[in-house]
PDB file of C-alpha atoms in Angstrom:
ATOM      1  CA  UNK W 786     -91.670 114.808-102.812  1.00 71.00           C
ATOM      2  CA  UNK W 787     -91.698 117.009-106.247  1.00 89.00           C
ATOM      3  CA  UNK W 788     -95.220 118.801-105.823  1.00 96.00           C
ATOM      4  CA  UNK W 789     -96.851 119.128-109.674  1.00 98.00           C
ATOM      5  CA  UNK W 790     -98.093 122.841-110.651  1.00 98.00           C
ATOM      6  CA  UNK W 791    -101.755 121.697-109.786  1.00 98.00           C
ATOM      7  CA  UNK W 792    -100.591 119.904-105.889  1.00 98.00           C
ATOM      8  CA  UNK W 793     -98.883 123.183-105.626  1.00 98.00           C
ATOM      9  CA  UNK W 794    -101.769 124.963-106.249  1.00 98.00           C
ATOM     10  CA  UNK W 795    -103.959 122.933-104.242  1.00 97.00           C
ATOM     11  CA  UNK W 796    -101.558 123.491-101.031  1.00 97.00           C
ATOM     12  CA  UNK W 797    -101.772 127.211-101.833  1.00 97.00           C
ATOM     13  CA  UNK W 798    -105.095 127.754-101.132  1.00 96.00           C
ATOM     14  CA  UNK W 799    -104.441 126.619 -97.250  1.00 95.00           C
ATOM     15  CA  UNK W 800    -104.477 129.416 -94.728  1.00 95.00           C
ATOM     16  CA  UNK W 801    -101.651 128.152 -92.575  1.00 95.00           C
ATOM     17  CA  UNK W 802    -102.789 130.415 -89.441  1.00 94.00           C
ATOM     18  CA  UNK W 803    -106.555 129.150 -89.312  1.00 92.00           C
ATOM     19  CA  UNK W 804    -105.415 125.608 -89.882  1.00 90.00           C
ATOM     20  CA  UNK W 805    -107.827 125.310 -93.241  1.00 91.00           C
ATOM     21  CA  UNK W 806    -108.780 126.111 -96.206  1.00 91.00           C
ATOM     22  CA  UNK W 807    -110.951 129.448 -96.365  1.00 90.00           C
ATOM     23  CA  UNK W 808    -114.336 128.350 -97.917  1.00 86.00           C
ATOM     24  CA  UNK W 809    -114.111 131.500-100.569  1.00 88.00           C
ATOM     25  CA  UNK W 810    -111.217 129.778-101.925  1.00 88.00           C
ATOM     26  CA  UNK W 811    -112.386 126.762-102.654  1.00 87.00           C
ATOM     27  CA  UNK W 812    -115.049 127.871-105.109  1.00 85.00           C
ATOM     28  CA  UNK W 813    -113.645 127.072-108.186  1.00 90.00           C
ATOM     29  CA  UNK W 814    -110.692 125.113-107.017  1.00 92.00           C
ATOM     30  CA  UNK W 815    -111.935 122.460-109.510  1.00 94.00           C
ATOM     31  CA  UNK W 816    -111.000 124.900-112.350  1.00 96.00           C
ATOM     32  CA  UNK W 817    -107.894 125.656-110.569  1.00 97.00           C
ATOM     33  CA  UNK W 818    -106.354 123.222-110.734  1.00 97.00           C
ATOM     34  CA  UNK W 819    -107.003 121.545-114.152  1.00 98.00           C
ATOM     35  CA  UNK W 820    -105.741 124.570-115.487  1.00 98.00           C
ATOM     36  CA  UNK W 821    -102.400 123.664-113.446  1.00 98.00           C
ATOM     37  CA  UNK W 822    -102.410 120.725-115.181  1.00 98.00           C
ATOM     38  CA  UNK W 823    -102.987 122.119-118.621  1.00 98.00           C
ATOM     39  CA  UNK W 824    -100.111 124.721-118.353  1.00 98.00           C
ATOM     40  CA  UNK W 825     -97.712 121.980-117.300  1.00 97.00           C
ATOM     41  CA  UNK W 826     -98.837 120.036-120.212  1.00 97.00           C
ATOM     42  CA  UNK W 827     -98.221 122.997-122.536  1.00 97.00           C
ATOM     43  CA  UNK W 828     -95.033 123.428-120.951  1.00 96.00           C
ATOM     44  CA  UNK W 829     -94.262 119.881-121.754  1.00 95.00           C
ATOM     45  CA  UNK W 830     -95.111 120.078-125.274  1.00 95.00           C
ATOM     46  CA  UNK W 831     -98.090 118.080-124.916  1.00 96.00           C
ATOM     47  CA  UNK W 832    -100.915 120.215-125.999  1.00 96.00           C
ATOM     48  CA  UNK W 833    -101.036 122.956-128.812  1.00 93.00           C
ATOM     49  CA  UNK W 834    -103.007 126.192-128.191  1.00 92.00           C
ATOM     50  CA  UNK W 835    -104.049 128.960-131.069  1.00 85.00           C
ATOM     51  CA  UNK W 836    -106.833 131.137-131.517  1.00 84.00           C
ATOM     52  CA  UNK W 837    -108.186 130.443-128.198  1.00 88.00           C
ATOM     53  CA  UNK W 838    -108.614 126.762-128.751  1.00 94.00           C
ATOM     54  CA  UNK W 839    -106.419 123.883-127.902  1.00 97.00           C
ATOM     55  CA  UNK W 840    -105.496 119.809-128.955  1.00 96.00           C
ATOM     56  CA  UNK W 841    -104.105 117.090-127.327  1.00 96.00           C
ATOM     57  CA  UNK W 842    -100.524 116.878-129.105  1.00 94.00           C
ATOM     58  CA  UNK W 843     -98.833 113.408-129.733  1.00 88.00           C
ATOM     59  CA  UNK W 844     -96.463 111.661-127.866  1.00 86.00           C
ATOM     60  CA  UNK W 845     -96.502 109.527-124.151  1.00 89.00           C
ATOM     61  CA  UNK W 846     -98.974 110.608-121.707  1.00 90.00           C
ATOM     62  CA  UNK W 847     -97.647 112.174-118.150  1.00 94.00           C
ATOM     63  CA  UNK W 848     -96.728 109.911-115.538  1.00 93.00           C
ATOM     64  CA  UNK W 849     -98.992 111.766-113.307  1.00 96.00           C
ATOM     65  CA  UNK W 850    -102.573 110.254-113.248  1.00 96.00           C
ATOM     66  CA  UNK W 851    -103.942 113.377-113.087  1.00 97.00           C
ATOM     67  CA  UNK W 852    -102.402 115.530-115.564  1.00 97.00           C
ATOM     68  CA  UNK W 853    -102.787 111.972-117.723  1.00 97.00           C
ATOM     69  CA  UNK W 854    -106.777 111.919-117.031  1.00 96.00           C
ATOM     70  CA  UNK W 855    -106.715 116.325-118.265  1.00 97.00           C
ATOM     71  CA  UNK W 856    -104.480 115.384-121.106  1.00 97.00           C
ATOM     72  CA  UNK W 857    -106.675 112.371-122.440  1.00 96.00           C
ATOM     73  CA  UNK W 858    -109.859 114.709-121.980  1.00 96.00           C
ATOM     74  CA  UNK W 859    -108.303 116.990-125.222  1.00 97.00           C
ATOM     75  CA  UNK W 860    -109.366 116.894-128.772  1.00 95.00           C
ATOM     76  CA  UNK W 861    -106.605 114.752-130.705  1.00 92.00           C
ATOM     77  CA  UNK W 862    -107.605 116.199-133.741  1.00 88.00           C
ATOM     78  CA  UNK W 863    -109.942 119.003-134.279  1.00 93.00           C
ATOM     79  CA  UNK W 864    -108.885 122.205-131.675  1.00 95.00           C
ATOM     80  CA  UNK W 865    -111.396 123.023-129.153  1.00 96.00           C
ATOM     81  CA  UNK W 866    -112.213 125.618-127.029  1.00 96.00           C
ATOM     82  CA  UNK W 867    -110.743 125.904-123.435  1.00 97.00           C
ATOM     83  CA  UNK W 868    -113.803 126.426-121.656  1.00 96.00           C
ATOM     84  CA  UNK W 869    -115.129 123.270-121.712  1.00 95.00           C
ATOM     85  CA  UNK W 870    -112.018 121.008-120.455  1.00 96.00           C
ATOM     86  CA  UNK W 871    -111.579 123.500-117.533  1.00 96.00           C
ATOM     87  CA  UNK W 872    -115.267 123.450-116.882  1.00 92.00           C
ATOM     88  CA  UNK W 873    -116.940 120.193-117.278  1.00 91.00           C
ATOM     89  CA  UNK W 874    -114.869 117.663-115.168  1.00 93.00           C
ATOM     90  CA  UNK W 875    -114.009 120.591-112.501  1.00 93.00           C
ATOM     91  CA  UNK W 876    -116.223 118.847-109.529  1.00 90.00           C
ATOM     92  CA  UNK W 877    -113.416 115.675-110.059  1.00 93.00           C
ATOM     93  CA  UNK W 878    -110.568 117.577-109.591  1.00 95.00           C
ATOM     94  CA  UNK W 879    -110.048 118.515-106.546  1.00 92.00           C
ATOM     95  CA  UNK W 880    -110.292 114.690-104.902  1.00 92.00           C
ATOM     96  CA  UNK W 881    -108.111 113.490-107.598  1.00 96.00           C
ATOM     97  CA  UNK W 882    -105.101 116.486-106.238  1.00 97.00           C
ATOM     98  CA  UNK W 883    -106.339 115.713-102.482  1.00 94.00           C
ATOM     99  CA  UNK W 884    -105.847 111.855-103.084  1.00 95.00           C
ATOM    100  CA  UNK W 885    -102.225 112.036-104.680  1.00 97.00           C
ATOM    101  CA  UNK W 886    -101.325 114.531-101.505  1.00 97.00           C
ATOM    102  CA  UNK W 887    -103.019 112.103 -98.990  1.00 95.00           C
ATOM    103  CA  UNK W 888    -101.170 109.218-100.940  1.00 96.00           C
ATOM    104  CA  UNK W 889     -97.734 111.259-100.441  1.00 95.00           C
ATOM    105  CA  UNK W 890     -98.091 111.975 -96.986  1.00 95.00           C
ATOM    106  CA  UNK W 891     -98.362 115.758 -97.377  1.00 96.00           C
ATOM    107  CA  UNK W 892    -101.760 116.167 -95.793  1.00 95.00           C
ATOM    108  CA  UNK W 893    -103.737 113.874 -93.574  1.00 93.00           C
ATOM    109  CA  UNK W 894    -107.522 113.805 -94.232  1.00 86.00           C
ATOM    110  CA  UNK W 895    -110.212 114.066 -91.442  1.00 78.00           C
ATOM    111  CA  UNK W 896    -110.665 111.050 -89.005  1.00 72.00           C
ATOM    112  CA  UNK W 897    -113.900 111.181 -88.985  1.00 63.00           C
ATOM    113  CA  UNK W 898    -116.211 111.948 -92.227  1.00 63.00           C
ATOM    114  CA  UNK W 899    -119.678 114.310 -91.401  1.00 56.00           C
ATOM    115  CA  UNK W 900    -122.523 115.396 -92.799  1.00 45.00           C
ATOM    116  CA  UNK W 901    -121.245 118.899 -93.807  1.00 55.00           C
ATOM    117  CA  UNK W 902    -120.598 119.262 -97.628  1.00 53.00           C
ATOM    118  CA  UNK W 903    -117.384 121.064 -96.328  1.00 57.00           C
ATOM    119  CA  UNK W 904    -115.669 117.898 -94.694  1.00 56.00           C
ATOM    120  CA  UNK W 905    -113.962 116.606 -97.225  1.00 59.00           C
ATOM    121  CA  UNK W 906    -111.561 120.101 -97.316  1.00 72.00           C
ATOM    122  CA  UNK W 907    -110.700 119.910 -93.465  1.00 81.00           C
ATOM    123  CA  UNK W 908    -107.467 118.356 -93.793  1.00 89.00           C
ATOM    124  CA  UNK W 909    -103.862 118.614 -92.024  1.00 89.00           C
ATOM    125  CA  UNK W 910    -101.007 119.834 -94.044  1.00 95.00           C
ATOM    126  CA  UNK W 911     -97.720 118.093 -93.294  1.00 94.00           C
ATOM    127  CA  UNK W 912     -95.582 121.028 -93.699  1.00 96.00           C
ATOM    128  CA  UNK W 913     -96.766 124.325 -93.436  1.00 96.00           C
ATOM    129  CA  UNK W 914     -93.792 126.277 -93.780  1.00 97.00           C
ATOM    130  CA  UNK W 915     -94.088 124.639 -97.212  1.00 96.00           C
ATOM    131  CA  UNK W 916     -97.254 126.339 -98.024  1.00 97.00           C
ATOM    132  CA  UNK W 917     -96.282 129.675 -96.562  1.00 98.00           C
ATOM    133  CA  UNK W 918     -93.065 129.458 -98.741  1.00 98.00           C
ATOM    134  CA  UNK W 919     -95.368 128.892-101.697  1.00 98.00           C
ATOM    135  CA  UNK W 920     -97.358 131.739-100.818  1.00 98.00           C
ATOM    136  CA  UNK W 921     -94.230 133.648-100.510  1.00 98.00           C
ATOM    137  CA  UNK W 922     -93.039 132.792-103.958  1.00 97.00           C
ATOM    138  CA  UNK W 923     -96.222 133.764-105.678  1.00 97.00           C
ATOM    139  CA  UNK W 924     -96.183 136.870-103.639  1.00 97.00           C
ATOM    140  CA  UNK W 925     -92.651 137.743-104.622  1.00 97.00           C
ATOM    141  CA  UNK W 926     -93.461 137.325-108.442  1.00 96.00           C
ATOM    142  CA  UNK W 927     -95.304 140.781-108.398  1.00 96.00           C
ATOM    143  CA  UNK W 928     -94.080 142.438-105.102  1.00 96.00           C
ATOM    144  CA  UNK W 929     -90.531 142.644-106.068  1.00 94.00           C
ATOM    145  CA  UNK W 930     -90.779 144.610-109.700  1.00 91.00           C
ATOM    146  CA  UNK W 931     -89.317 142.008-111.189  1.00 94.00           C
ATOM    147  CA  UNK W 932     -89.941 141.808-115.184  1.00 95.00           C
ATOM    148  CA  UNK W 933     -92.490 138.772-116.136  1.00 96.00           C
ATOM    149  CA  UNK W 934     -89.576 136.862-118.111  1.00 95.00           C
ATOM    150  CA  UNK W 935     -87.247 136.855-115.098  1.00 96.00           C
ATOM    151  CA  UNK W 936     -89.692 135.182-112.778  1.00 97.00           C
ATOM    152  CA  UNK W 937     -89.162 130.870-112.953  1.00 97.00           C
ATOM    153  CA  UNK W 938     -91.904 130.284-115.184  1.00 97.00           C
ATOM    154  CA  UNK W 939     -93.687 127.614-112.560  1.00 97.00           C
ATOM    155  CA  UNK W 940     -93.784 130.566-110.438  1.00 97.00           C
ATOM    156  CA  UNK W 941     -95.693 132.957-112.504  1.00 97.00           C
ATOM    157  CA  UNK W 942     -97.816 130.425-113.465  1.00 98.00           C
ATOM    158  CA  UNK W 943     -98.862 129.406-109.832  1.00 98.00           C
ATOM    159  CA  UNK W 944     -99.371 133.545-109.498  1.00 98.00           C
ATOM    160  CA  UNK W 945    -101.443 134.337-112.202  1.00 98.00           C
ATOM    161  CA  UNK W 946    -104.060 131.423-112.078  1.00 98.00           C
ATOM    162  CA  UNK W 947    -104.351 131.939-108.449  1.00 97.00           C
ATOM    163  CA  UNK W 948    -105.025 135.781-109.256  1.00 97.00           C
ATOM    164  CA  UNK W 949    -107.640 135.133-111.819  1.00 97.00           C
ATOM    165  CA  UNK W 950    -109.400 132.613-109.040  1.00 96.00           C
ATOM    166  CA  UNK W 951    -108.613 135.630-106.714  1.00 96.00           C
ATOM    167  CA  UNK W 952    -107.040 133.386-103.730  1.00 96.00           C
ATOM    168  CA  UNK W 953    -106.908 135.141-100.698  1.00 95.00           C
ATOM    169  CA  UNK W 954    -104.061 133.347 -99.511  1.00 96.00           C
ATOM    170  CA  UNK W 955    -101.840 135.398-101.950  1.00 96.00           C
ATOM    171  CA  UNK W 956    -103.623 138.660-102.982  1.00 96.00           C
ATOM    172  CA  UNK W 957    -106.724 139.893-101.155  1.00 94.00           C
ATOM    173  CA  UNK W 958    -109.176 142.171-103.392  1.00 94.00           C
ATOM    174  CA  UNK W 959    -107.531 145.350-102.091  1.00 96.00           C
ATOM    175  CA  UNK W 960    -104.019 144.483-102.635  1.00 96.00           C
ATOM    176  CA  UNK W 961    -105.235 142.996-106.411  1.00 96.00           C
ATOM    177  CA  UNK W 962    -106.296 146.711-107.043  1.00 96.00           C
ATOM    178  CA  UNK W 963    -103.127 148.149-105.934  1.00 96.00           C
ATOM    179  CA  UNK W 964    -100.500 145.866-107.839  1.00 96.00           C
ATOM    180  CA  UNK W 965    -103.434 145.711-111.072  1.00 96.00           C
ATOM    181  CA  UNK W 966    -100.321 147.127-113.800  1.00 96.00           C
ATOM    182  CA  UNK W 967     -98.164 144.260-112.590  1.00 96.00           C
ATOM    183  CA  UNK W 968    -100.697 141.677-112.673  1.00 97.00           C
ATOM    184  CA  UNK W 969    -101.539 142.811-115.350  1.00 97.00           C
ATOM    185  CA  UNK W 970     -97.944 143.008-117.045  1.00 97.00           C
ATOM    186  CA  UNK W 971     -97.773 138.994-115.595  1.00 97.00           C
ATOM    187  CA  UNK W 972    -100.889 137.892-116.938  1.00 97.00           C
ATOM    188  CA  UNK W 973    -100.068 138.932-120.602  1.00 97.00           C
ATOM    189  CA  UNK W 974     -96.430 137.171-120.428  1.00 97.00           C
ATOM    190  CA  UNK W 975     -98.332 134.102-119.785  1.00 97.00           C
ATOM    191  CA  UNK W 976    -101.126 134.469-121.779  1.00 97.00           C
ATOM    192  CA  UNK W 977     -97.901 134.595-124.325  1.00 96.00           C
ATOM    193  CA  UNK W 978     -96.637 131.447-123.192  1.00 95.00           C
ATOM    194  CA  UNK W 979    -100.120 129.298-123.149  1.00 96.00           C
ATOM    195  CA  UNK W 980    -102.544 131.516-125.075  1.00 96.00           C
ATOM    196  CA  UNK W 981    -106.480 131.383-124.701  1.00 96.00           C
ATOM    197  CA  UNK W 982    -105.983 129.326-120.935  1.00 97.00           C
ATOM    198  CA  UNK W 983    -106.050 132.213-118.821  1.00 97.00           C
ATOM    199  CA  UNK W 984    -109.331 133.490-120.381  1.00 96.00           C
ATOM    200  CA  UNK W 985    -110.938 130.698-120.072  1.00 96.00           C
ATOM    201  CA  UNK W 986    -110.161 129.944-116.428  1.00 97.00           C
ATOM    202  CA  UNK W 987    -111.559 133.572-115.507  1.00 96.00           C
ATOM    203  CA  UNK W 988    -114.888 132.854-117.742  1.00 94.00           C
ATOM    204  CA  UNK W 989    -114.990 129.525-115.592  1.00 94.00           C
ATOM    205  CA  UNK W 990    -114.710 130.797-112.441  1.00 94.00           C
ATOM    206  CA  UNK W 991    -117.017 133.848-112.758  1.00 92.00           C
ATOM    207  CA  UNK W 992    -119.882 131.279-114.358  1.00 89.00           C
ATOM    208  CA  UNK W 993    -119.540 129.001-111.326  1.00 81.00           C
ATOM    209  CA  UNK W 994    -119.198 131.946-108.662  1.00 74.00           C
ATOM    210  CA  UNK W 995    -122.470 134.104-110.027  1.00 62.00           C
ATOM    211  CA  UNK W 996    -124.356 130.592-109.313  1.00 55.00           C
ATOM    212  CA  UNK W 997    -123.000 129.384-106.010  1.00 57.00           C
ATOM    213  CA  UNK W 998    -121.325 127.158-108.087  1.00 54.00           C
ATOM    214  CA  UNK W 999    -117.923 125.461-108.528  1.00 52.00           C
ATOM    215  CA  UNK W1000    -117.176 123.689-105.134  1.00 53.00           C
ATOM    216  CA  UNK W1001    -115.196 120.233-105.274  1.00 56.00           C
ATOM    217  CA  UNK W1002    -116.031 116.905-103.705  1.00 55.00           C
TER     218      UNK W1002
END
Protein backbone atom coordinates (compact mmCIF):
# COMPACT_ATOMS: atom_id res chain seq x y z
CA UNK A 1 0.00 0.00 0.00
CA UNK A 2 1.44 3.68 -1.01
CA UNK A 3 0.59 5.64 2.35
CA UNK A 4 -0.46 9.53 1.21
CA UNK A 5 1.53 12.44 3.18
CA UNK A 6 -1.63 12.84 5.49
CA UNK A 7 -2.00 8.48 6.25
CA UNK A 8 1.62 8.94 6.89
CA UNK A 9 1.10 11.45 9.20
CA UNK A 10 -1.71 9.93 10.84
CA UNK A 11 0.46 6.58 11.52
CA UNK A 12 3.13 8.91 12.95
CA UNK A 13 1.47 10.02 15.75
CA UNK A 14 1.28 6.17 17.14
CA UNK A 15 3.57 5.39 20.02
CA UNK A 16 4.55 1.92 18.92
CA UNK A 17 5.77 0.90 22.62
CA UNK A 18 2.41 1.87 24.50
CA UNK A 19 0.38 0.31 21.74
CA UNK A 20 -1.62 3.89 21.10
CA UNK A 21 -1.81 7.00 20.30
CA UNK A 22 -0.65 9.49 23.18
CA UNK A 23 -3.76 11.71 23.87
CA UNK A 24 -1.38 15.07 23.62
CA UNK A 25 -0.94 14.16 20.14
CA UNK A 26 -4.05 13.95 19.00
CA UNK A 27 -5.07 17.52 19.74
CA UNK A 28 -4.99 19.01 16.60
CA UNK A 29 -4.53 15.97 14.50
CA UNK A 30 -7.53 17.34 12.51
CA UNK A 31 -5.25 20.24 11.36
CA UNK A 32 -2.57 17.81 10.82
CA UNK A 33 -3.46 16.24 8.58
CA UNK A 34 -5.39 18.51 6.12
CA UNK A 35 -2.36 20.32 5.96
CA UNK A 36 -0.78 16.87 4.63
CA UNK A 37 -3.16 16.99 2.18
CA UNK A 38 -2.69 20.56 1.13
CA UNK A 39 1.16 20.23 0.71
CA UNK A 40 0.66 17.18 -1.49
CA UNK A 41 -1.75 19.14 -3.47
CA UNK A 42 0.76 21.99 -3.85
CA UNK A 43 3.23 19.54 -4.72
CA UNK A 44 0.95 18.32 -7.39
CA UNK A 45 0.32 21.57 -8.88
CA UNK A 46 -3.09 21.71 -7.72
CA UNK A 47 -3.33 24.71 -5.56
CA UNK A 48 -1.50 28.17 -5.88
CA UNK A 49 -0.23 29.91 -2.70
CA UNK A 50 1.03 33.84 -2.46
CA UNK A 51 0.89 36.33 0.09
CA UNK A 52 -0.28 33.98 2.63
CA UNK A 53 -3.41 33.02 0.81
CA UNK A 54 -4.16 30.17 -1.45
CA UNK A 55 -6.77 28.85 -4.62
CA UNK A 56 -7.85 25.79 -5.82
CA UNK A 57 -5.85 25.57 -9.28
CA UNK A 58 -7.47 23.84 -12.39
CA UNK A 59 -7.17 20.59 -13.61
CA UNK A 60 -8.58 16.74 -12.35
CA UNK A 61 -9.16 16.34 -8.78
CA UNK A 62 -6.88 13.61 -6.73
CA UNK A 63 -7.85 10.17 -6.81
CA UNK A 64 -7.72 10.18 -3.14
CA UNK A 65 -11.16 11.03 -1.54
CA UNK A 66 -9.63 12.83 0.92
CA UNK A 67 -7.16 15.06 -0.53
CA UNK A 68 -10.28 15.41 -3.29
CA UNK A 69 -12.82 16.56 -0.35
CA UNK A 70 -9.49 19.40 0.96
CA UNK A 71 -8.98 20.29 -2.63
CA UNK A 72 -12.78 21.00 -3.48
CA UNK A 73 -12.99 23.01 -0.05
CA UNK A 74 -10.47 25.89 -1.92
CA UNK A 75 -11.46 29.13 -3.44
CA UNK A 76 -11.47 28.55 -7.39
CA UNK A 77 -11.21 32.01 -7.90
CA UNK A 78 -10.58 34.65 -5.39
CA UNK A 79 -7.28 33.50 -2.96
CA UNK A 80 -8.08 32.94 0.55
CA UNK A 81 -6.47 32.72 3.60
CA UNK A 82 -5.07 29.36 4.97
CA UNK A 83 -6.50 29.49 8.25
CA UNK A 84 -9.77 28.75 7.55
CA UNK A 85 -9.43 25.44 5.25
CA UNK A 86 -7.05 24.00 7.93
CA UNK A 87 -9.39 25.06 10.65
CA UNK A 88 -12.99 24.69 9.92
CA UNK A 89 -13.46 21.04 8.67
CA UNK A 90 -10.49 19.81 11.13
CA UNK A 91 -13.04 17.66 13.51
CA UNK A 92 -13.71 15.51 9.89
CA UNK A 93 -10.40 14.72 9.26
CA UNK A 94 -9.14 12.49 11.22
CA UNK A 95 -12.12 9.64 10.55
CA UNK A 96 -11.83 10.32 6.95
CA UNK A 97 -7.52 9.23 7.29
CA UNK A 98 -8.65 6.46 9.98
CA UNK A 99 -11.33 5.07 7.46
CA UNK A 100 -8.99 4.85 4.27
CA UNK A 101 -6.29 3.01 6.81
CA UNK A 102 -9.06 0.70 8.25
CA UNK A 103 -10.22 0.21 4.52
CA UNK A 104 -6.43 -0.79 3.61
CA UNK A 105 -5.88 -3.07 6.27
CA UNK A 106 -3.18 -1.02 8.01
CA UNK A 107 -4.93 -0.63 11.33
CA UNK A 108 -7.79 -2.52 12.83
CA UNK A 109 -10.31 -0.40 14.82
CA UNK A 110 -11.64 -1.34 18.34
CA UNK A 111 -14.07 -4.37 18.67
CA UNK A 112 -16.04 -2.93 20.80
CA UNK A 113 -17.14 0.97 20.68
CA UNK A 114 -17.49 2.82 24.52
CA UNK A 115 -18.57 5.62 26.00
CA UNK A 116 -15.14 7.38 26.25
CA UNK A 117 -14.70 10.28 23.70
CA UNK A 118 -11.18 8.64 23.30
CA UNK A 119 -12.40 5.24 21.68
CA UNK A 120 -12.48 5.96 18.45
CA UNK A 121 -8.27 6.50 18.53
CA UNK A 122 -7.60 2.99 20.22
CA UNK A 123 -6.75 1.19 17.22
CA UNK A 124 -4.13 -1.66 16.11
CA UNK A 125 -1.51 -0.77 13.65
CA UNK A 126 -0.70 -3.53 11.18
CA UNK A 127 2.89 -2.87 10.98
CA UNK A 128 4.68 -1.15 13.46
CA UNK A 129 8.05 -1.32 12.29
CA UNK A 130 6.37 0.82 9.62
CA UNK A 131 5.60 3.56 11.96
CA UNK A 132 8.88 3.42 13.82
CA UNK A 133 10.62 3.67 10.34
CA UNK A 134 8.51 6.76 9.75
CA UNK A 135 9.48 8.14 12.91
CA UNK A 136 12.97 7.37 12.01
CA UNK A 137 12.84 9.22 8.76
CA UNK A 138 11.43 12.38 10.21
CA UNK A 139 13.98 12.08 12.90
CA UNK A 140 16.83 11.71 10.47
CA UNK A 141 15.74 14.91 8.48
CA UNK A 142 17.21 17.16 11.33
CA UNK A 143 19.49 14.73 13.34
CA UNK A 144 21.85 14.05 10.59
CA UNK A 145 22.95 17.88 9.49
CA UNK A 146 21.79 17.31 6.41
CA UNK A 147 20.96 20.67 4.30
CA UNK A 148 16.95 21.22 3.90
CA UNK A 149 17.21 20.70 -0.07
CA UNK A 150 18.89 17.31 0.27
CA UNK A 151 16.21 15.80 2.43
CA UNK A 152 13.23 13.86 -0.07
CA UNK A 153 10.88 16.56 0.05
CA UNK A 154 7.87 14.10 1.50
CA UNK A 155 10.21 13.73 4.25
CA UNK A 156 10.69 17.22 5.36
CA UNK A 157 7.33 17.81 4.92
CA UNK A 158 6.12 14.94 7.30
CA UNK A 159 8.99 16.68 9.80
CA UNK A 160 8.10 20.05 9.87
CA UNK A 161 4.20 19.83 10.22
CA UNK A 162 4.65 17.30 12.85
CA UNK A 163 7.11 19.88 14.62
CA UNK A 164 4.78 22.77 14.43
CA UNK A 165 1.91 20.24 16.03
CA UNK A 166 4.88 19.35 18.37
CA UNK A 167 4.37 15.34 18.11
CA UNK A 168 6.00 13.63 20.69
CA UNK A 169 6.53 10.69 18.74
CA UNK A 170 9.35 12.55 16.83
CA UNK A 171 10.64 15.54 18.90
CA UNK A 172 9.73 15.96 22.57
CA UNK A 173 9.76 19.77 23.86
CA UNK A 174 13.34 19.39 25.12
CA UNK A 175 14.88 17.94 22.14
CA UNK A 176 12.71 20.82 19.92
CA UNK A 177 14.83 23.37 21.99
CA UNK A 178 18.03 21.74 21.32
CA UNK A 179 17.83 21.14 17.41
CA UNK A 180 15.62 24.90 17.25
CA UNK A 181 18.51 26.33 14.29
CA UNK A 182 17.77 23.21 12.28
CA UNK A 183 14.17 23.26 12.61
CA UNK A 184 14.32 26.23 12.07
CA UNK A 185 16.65 26.11 8.84
CA UNK A 186 13.78 23.16 7.70
CA UNK A 187 10.85 25.10 8.34
CA UNK A 188 11.93 28.10 6.10
CA UNK A 189 12.91 25.63 3.05
CA UNK A 190 9.39 24.63 3.18
CA UNK A 191 7.75 27.57 3.93
CA UNK A 192 9.73 28.25 0.40
CA UNK A 193 8.20 25.46 -1.23
CA UNK A 194 4.33 26.00 -0.01
CA UNK A 195 4.36 29.53 1.43
CA UNK A 196 1.77 30.87 4.10
CA UNK A 197 0.76 26.79 5.08
CA UNK A 198 3.08 26.38 7.78
CA UNK A 199 1.86 29.58 9.54
CA UNK A 200 -1.29 28.83 9.42
CA UNK A 201 -1.13 25.28 10.77
CA UNK A 202 0.83 26.71 13.95
CA UNK A 203 -2.00 29.61 14.37
CA UNK A 204 -4.47 26.52 14.15
CA UNK A 205 -3.10 24.45 16.49
CA UNK A 206 -2.26 27.01 19.22
CA UNK A 207 -6.17 28.41 18.85
CA UNK A 208 -7.49 24.88 19.38
CA UNK A 209 -4.83 23.88 22.18
CA UNK A 210 -5.36 27.30 24.47
CA UNK A 211 -9.21 26.04 24.43
CA UNK A 212 -9.05 22.32 24.99
CA UNK A 213 -9.82 22.29 21.60
CA UNK A 214 -8.98 20.44 18.36
CA UNK A 215 -9.63 16.66 19.09
CA UNK A 216 -11.03 14.44 16.09
CA UNK A 217 -14.01 12.12 15.99
Amino acid sequence: MRLTLPQKLYLLCYTVDQEKFKAVDLQGRGQLLRAGALAELAFAGLLGAEGGKVRRRTGEPPADSFAGEVWRDLPAERPKGWLRFLHNKAHTAEGAVRGQLVAAGAITPPEKRSLSPLSSHHVSVADPGQVLELQARARDAVLTGRAPAEIPTEVSTMTVLAVECEVSTVFTGKERRAHKQSLKALAAHFDELVPGLRRALRDSFLSSRGVGGGWGS
